[in-house]
Short mmCIF file of C-alpha atoms in Angstrom, two decimals:
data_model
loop_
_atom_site.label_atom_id
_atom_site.label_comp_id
_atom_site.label_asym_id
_atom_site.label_seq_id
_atom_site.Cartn_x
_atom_site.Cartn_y
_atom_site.Cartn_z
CA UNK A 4 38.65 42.11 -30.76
CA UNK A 5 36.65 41.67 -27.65
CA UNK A 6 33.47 43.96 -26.94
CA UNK A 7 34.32 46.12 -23.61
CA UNK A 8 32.00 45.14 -21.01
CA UNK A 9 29.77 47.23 -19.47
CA UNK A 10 29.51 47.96 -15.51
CA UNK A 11 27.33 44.93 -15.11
CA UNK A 12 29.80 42.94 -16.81
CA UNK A 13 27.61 42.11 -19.98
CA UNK A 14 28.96 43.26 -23.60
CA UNK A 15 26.87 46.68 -24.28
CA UNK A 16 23.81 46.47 -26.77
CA UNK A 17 25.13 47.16 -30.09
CA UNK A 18 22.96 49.55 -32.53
CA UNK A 19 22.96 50.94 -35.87
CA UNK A 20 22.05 54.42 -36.55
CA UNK A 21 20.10 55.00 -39.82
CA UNK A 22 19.35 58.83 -40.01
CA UNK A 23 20.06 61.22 -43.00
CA UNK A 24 20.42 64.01 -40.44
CA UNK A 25 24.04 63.81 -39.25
CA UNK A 26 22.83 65.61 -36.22
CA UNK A 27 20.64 63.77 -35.55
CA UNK A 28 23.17 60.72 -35.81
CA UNK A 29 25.39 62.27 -33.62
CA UNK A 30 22.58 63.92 -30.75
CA UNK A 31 21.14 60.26 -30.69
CA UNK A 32 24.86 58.52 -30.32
CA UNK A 33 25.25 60.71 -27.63
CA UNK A 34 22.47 60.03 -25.87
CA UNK A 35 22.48 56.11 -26.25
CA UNK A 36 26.05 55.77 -25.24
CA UNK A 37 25.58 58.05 -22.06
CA UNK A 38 24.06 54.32 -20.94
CA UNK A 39 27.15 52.47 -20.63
CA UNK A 40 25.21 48.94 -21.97
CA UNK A 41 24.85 50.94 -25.25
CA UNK A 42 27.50 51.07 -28.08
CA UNK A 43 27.15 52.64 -31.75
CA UNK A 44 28.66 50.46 -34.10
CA UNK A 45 27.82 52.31 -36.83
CA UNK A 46 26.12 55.01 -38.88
CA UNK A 47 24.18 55.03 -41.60
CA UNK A 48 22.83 58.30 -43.63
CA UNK A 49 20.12 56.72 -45.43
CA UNK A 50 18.96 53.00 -46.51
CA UNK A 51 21.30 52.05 -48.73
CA UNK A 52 24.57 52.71 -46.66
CA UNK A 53 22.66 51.12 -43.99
CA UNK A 54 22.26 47.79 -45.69
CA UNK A 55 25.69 47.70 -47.38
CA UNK A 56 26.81 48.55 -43.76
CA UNK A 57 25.23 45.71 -42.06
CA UNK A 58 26.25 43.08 -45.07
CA UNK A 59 29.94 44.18 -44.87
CA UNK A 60 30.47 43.62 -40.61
CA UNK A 61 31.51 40.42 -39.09
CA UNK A 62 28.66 38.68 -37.42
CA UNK A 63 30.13 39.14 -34.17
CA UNK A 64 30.29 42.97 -34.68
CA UNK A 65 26.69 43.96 -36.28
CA UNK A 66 24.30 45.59 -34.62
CA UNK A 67 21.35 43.46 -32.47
CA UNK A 68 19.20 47.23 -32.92
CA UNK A 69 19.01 49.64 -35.76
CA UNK A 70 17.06 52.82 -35.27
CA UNK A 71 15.36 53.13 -38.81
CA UNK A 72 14.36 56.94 -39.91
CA UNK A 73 11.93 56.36 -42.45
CA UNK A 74 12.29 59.51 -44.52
CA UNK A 75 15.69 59.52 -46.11
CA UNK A 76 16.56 60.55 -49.76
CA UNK A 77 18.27 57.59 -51.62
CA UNK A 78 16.81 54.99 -49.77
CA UNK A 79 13.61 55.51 -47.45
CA UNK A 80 13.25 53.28 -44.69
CA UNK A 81 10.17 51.17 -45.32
CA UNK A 82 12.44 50.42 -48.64
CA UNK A 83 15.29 49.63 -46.22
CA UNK A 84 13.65 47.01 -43.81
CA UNK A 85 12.96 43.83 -45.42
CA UNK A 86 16.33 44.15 -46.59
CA UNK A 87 17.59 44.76 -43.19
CA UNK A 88 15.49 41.84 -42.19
CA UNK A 89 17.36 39.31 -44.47
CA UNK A 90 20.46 40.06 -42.70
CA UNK A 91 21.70 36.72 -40.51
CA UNK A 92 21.95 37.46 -37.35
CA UNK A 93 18.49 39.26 -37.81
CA UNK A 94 18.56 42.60 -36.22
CA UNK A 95 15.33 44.31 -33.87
CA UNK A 96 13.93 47.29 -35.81
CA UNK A 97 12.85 50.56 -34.61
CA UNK A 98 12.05 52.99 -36.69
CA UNK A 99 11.75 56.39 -35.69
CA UNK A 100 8.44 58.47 -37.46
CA UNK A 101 7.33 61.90 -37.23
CA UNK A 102 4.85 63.07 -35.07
CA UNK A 103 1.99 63.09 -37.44
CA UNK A 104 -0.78 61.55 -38.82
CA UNK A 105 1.19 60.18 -41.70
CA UNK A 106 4.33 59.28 -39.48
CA UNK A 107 1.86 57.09 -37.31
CA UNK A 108 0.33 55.38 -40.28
CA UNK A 109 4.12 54.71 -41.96
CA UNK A 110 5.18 53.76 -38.45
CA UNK A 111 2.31 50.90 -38.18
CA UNK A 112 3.01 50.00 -41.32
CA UNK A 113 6.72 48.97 -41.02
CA UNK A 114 5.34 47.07 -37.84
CA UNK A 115 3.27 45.02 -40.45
CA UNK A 116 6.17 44.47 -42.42
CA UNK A 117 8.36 43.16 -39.64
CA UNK A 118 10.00 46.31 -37.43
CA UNK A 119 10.00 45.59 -33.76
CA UNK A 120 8.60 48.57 -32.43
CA UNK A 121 8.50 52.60 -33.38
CA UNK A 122 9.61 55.61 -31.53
CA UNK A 123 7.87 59.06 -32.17
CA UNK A 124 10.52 61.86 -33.11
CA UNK A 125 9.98 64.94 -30.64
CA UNK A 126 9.44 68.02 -31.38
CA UNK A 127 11.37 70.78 -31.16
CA UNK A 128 9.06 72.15 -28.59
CA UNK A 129 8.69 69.56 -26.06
CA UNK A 130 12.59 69.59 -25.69
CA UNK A 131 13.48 67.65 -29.17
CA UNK A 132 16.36 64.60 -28.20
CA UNK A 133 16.80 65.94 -25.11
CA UNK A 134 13.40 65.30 -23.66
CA UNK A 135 13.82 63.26 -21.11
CA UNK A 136 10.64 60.93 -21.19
CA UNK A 137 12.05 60.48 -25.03
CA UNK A 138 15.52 59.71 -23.97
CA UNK A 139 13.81 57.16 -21.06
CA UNK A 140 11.54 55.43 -23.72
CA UNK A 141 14.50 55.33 -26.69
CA UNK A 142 16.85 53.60 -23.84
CA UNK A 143 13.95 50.70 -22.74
CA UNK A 144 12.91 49.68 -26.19
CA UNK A 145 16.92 49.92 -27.42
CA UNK A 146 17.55 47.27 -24.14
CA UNK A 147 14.29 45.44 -24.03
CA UNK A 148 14.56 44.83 -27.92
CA UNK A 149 17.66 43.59 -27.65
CA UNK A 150 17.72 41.24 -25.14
CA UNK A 151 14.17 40.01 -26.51
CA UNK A 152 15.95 39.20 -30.02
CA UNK A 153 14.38 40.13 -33.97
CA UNK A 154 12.99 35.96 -33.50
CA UNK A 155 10.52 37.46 -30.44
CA UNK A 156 8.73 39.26 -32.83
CA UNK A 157 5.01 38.21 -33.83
CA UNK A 158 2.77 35.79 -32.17
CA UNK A 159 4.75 32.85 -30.26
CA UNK A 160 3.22 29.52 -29.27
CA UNK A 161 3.45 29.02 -25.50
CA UNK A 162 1.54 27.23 -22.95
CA UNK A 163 0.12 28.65 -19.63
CA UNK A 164 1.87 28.46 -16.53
CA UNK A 165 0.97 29.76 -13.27
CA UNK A 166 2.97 32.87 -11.61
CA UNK A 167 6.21 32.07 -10.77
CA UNK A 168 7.43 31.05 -7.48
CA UNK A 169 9.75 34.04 -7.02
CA UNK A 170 7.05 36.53 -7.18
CA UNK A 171 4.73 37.06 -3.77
CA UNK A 172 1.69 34.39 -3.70
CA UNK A 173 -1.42 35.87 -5.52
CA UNK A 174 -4.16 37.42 -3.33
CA UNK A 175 -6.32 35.12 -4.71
CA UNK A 176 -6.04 31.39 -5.74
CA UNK A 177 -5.80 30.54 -9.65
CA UNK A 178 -8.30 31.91 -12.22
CA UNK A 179 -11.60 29.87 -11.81
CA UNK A 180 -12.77 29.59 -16.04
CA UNK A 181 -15.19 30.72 -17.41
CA UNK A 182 -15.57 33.82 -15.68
CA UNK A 183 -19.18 33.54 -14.39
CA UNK A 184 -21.42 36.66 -15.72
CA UNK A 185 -18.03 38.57 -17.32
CA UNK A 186 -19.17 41.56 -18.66
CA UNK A 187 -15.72 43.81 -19.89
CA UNK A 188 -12.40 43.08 -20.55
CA UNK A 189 -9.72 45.83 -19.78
CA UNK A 190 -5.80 45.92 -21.31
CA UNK A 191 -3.45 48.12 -20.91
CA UNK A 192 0.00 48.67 -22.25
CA UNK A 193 3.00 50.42 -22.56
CA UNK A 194 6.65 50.14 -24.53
CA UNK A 195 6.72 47.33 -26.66
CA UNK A 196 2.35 47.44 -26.36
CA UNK A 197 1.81 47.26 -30.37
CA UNK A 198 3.72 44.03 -31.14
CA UNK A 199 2.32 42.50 -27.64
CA UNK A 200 -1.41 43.69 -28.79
CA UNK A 201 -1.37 42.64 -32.05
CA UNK A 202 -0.20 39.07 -30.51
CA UNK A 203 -2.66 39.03 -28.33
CA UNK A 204 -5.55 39.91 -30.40
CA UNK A 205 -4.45 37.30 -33.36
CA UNK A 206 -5.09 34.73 -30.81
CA UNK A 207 -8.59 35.42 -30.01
CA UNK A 208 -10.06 33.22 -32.75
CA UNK A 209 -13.71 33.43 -31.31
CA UNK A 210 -16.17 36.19 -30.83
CA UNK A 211 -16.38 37.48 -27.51
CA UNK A 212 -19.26 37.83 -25.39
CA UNK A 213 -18.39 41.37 -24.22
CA UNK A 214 -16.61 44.39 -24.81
CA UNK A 215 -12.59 45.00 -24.67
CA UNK A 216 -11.04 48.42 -23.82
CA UNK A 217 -7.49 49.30 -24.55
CA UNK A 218 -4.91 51.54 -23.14
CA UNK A 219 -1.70 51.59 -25.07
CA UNK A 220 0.54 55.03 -23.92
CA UNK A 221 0.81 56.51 -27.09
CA UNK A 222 0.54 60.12 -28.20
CA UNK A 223 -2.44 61.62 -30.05
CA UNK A 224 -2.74 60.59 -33.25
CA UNK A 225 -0.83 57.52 -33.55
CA UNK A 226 -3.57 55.76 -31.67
CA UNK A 227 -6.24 55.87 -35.00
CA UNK A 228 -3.51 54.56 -36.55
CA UNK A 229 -2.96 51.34 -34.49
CA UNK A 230 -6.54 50.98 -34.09
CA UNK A 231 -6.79 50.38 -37.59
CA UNK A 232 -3.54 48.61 -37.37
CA UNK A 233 -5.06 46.22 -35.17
CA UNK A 234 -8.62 45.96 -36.92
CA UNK A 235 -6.54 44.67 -39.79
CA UNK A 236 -5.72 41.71 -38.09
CA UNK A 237 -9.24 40.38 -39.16
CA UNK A 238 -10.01 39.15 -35.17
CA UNK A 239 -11.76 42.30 -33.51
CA UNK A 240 -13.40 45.14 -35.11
CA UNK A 241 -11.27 47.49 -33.40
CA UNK A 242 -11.66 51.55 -33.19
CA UNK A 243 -10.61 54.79 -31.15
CA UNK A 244 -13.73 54.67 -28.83
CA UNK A 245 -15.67 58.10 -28.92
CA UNK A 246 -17.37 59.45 -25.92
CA UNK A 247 -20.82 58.59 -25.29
CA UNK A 248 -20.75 56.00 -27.65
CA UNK A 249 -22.40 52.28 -26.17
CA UNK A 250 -20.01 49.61 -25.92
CA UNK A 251 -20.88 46.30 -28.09
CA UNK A 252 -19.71 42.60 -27.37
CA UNK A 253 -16.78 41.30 -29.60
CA UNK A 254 -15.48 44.77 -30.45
CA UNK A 255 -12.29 46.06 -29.14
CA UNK A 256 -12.55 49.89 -28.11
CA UNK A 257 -8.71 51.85 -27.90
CA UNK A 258 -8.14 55.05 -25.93
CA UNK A 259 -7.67 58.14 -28.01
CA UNK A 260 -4.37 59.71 -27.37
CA UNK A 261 -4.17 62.50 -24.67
CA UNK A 262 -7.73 61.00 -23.36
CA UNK A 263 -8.27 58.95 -20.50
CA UNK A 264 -11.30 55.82 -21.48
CA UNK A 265 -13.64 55.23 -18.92
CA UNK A 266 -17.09 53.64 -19.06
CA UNK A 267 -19.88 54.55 -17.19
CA UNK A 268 -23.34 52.48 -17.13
CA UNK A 269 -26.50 52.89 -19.54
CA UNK A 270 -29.51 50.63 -18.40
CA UNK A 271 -28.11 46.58 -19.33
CA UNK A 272 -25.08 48.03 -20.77
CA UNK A 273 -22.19 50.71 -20.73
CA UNK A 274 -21.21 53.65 -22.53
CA UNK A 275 -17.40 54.69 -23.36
CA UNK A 276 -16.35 58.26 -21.79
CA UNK A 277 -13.73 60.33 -22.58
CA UNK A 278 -11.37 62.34 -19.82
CA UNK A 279 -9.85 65.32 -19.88
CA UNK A 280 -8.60 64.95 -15.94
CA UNK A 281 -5.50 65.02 -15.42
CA UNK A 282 -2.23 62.66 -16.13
CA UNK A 283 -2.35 59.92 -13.78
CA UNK A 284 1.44 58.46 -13.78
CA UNK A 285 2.56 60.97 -15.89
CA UNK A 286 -0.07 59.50 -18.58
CA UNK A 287 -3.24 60.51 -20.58
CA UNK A 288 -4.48 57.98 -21.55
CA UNK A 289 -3.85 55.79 -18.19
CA UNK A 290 -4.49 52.07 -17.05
CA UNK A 291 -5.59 52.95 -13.79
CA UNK A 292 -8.37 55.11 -14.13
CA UNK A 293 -9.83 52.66 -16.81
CA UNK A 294 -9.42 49.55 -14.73
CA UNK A 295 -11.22 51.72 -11.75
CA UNK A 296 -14.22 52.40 -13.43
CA UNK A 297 -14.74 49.28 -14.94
CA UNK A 298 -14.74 47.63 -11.55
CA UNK A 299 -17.18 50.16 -10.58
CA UNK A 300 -19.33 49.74 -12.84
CA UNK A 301 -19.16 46.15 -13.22
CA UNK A 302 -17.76 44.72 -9.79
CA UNK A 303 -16.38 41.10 -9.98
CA UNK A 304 -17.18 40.92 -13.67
CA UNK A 305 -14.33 41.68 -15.39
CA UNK A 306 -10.86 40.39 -16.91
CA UNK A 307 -8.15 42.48 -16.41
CA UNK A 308 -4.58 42.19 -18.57
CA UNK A 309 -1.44 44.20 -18.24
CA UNK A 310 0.98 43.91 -21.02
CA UNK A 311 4.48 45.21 -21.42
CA UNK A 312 5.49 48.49 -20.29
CA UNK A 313 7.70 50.78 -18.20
CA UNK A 314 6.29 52.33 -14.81
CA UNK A 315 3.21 50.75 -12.65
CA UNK A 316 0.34 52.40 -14.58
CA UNK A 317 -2.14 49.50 -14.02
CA UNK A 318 -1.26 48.08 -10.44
CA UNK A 319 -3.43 50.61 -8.18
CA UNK A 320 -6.19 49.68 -10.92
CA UNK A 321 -5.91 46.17 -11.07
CA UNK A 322 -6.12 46.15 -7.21
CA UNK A 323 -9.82 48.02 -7.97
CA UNK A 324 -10.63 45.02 -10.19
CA UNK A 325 -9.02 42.51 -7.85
CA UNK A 326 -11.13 43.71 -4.57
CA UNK A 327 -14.01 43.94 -6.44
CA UNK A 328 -13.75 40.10 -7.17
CA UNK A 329 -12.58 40.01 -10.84
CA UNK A 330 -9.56 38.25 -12.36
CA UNK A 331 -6.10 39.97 -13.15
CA UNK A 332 -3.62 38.41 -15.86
CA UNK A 333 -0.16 39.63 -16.36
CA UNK A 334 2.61 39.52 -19.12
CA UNK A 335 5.74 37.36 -18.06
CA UNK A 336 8.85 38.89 -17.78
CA UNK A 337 10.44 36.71 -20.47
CA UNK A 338 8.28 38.30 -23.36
CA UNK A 339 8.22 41.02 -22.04
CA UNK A 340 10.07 44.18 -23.83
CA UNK A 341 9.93 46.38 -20.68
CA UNK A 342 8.75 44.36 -17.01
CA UNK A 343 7.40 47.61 -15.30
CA UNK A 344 3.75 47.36 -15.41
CA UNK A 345 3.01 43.81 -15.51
CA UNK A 346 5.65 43.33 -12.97
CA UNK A 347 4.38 45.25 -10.68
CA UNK A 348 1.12 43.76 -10.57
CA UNK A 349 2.78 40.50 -10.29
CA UNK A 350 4.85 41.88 -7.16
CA UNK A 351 1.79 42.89 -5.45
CA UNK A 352 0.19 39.45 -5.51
CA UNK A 353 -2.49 40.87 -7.78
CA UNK A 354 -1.82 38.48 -11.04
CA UNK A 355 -3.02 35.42 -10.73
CA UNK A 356 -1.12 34.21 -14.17
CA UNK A 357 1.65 35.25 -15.56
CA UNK A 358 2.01 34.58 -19.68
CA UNK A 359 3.41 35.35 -22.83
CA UNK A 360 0.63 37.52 -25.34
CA UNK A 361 -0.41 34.17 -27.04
CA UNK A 362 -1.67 32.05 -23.96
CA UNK A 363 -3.10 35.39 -22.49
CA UNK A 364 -5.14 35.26 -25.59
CA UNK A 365 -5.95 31.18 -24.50
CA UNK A 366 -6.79 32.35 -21.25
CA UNK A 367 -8.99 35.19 -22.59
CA UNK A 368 -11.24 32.62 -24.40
CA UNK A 369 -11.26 30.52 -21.32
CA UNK A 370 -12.79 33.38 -19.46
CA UNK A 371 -15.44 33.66 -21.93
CA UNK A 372 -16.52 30.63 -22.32
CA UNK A 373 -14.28 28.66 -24.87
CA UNK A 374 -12.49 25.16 -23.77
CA UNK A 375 -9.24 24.89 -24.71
CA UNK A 376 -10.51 22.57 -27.73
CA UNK A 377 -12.61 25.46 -29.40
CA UNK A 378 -9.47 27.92 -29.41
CA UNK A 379 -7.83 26.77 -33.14
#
């Protein structure tokens, strides 16, 4: 039988609950199907009937996502996933954690082992399912995932290519490399950030020359946990930065949770600070305000990169670092999980590349000083 299509005349997104709360399974099917590009195909109350599930539906009818709990009684979820994995057509993976320290380190850990992304469960306080930044972020990485494909995941060879034609001519002309005299590279992220990071940072097979400062919107907590999920990757020493604390070359610094990263000079160098202001595009941590103070402190001298993400957190800042004289890079929409940020830095003429997380990396060494040669 032939899917329904939905409005736009597409067959709707086809998921795969996996939640040993039935309501849960039933709050969440309510809210994904509210989208009319969303369909349930089918639900799961732990591992097990999840896998047997997926094994027993014709190819045409299983699920492209499967939101993954992974605390279930019979069969937990990081038990679940590499089975879930094996499944042809390969499904995207999300798996849903708690809110804690130990959700965020179980959560980076099935990215390790092959999930596509994670979404944090809300609490019961900040307006549980119903929450409607929750409901906004479930609904992007559901879409983005799935039109992206389970094959997107993990680094991806690709070669540079200039901005394309349909987006407005950069302010500048193309990225002059090396970057004479760079002294800080800034990246920001958003949905679908981790898998895009961890790309990214796998490729930079040299030591760099300077410092690199992350913001990934993420809630407190989970951000020690990718930090060390990304200092695994054996590339970067990578940490939450702490305030005061001087920045060193070839490390990668990543903004705590509910604190915004800025840097502020220190004689030759810079020192990280921490932020307490207040949201800036509905985030803490933001892009903006770290892009800003970069270019203030270091004027033409820096690299900026926006990655995947919904909203525009990273344009107004990227501007900063673009009048100041530095270079912008964005992520292309085809890799991209969610178009928002680097999009709209492409739309404003600011990017003067747009690329997948692999060649960014490329393009990273470039601007430090690598040829093209040195980057294996």
């Amino acid at each position: 039988m032939s899917a329904t299509l939905s409005p736009g005349g597409t067959a709707p997104v086809r998921v795969m609950l996996c939640d040993d709360s039935a309501t849960v399974r039933s709050a969440l099917a309510r809210l994904l199907e509210a989208d009319p590009a969303i369909r349930v195909v089918a639900r799961a109350a732990n591992g097990q009937e999840a896998v047997t599930m997926l094994a027993g539906l014709p190819a045409a009818q299983r699920p492209q996502v499967v939101l993954l709990d992974l605390e279930m009684p019979v069969m937990d979820g990081m038990t679940a996933l590499p089975l879930l994995l094996r499944q042809s057509p390969r499904p995207a993976v999300i798996v849903a954690s708690a809110l804690t320290q130990r959700g965020a380190a179980t959560a980076m850990a099935a990215l390790r082992a092959g999930a596509a992304d994670y979404i944090p469960k809300p609490g019961a306080a900040g307006g549980g399912l119903n929450d409607p930044a929750f409901r906004a972020e479930i609904l992007a990485k559901v879409k983005g995932w799935a039109r992206m494909g389970a094959t997107a995941i993990g680094p991806a060879a690709a070669s540079p290519r200039p901005a394309m034609a349909a987006v407005p001519r950069p302010v500048r002309p193309p990225p002059q490399l090396p970057m004479r005299g760079l002294r800080a590279i800034g990246i920001g992220c958003s949905t679908g950030g981790p898998q895009a990071l961890a790309t990214l940072v796998q490729g930079l097979t040299r030591p760099l020359p300077v410092p690199v400062l992350v913001v990934q919107h993420m809630p407190a907590g989970f951000t020690a946990m990718l930090a060390d999920h990304l200092d695994r990757l054996g590339r970067l020493p990578c940490a939450e930065a702490r305030d005061g604390e001087a920045l060193r070359p070839g490390r990668l610094y990543l903004a705590p949770g509910n604190r915004h990263l800025l840097v502020e000079a220190a004689g030759t160098g810079m020192v990280a600070r921490l932020s307490d202001a207040p949201p800036e595009n509905f985030c803490r941590p933001a892009v903006d305000p770290m892009l800003r103070s970069l270019a203030a402190c270091c004027g033409g001298h820096v690299l900026a990169v926006i990655l995947t993400g919904m909203g525009q957190d990273g344009m107004l800042g990227c501007r900063a670092v673009a009048q100041a004289g530095g270079t912008v890079l964005a992520q292309d929409e085809a890799s991209s999980v969610v178009w928002g940020m680097p999009g709209a830095v492409a739309k404003a003429g600011l990017a003067q590349a747009l690329l997948p997380p692999a060649a960014l990396a490329e393009q990273v060494l470039a601007a430090a000083g690598f040829p093209a040669g040195a980057m294996a």
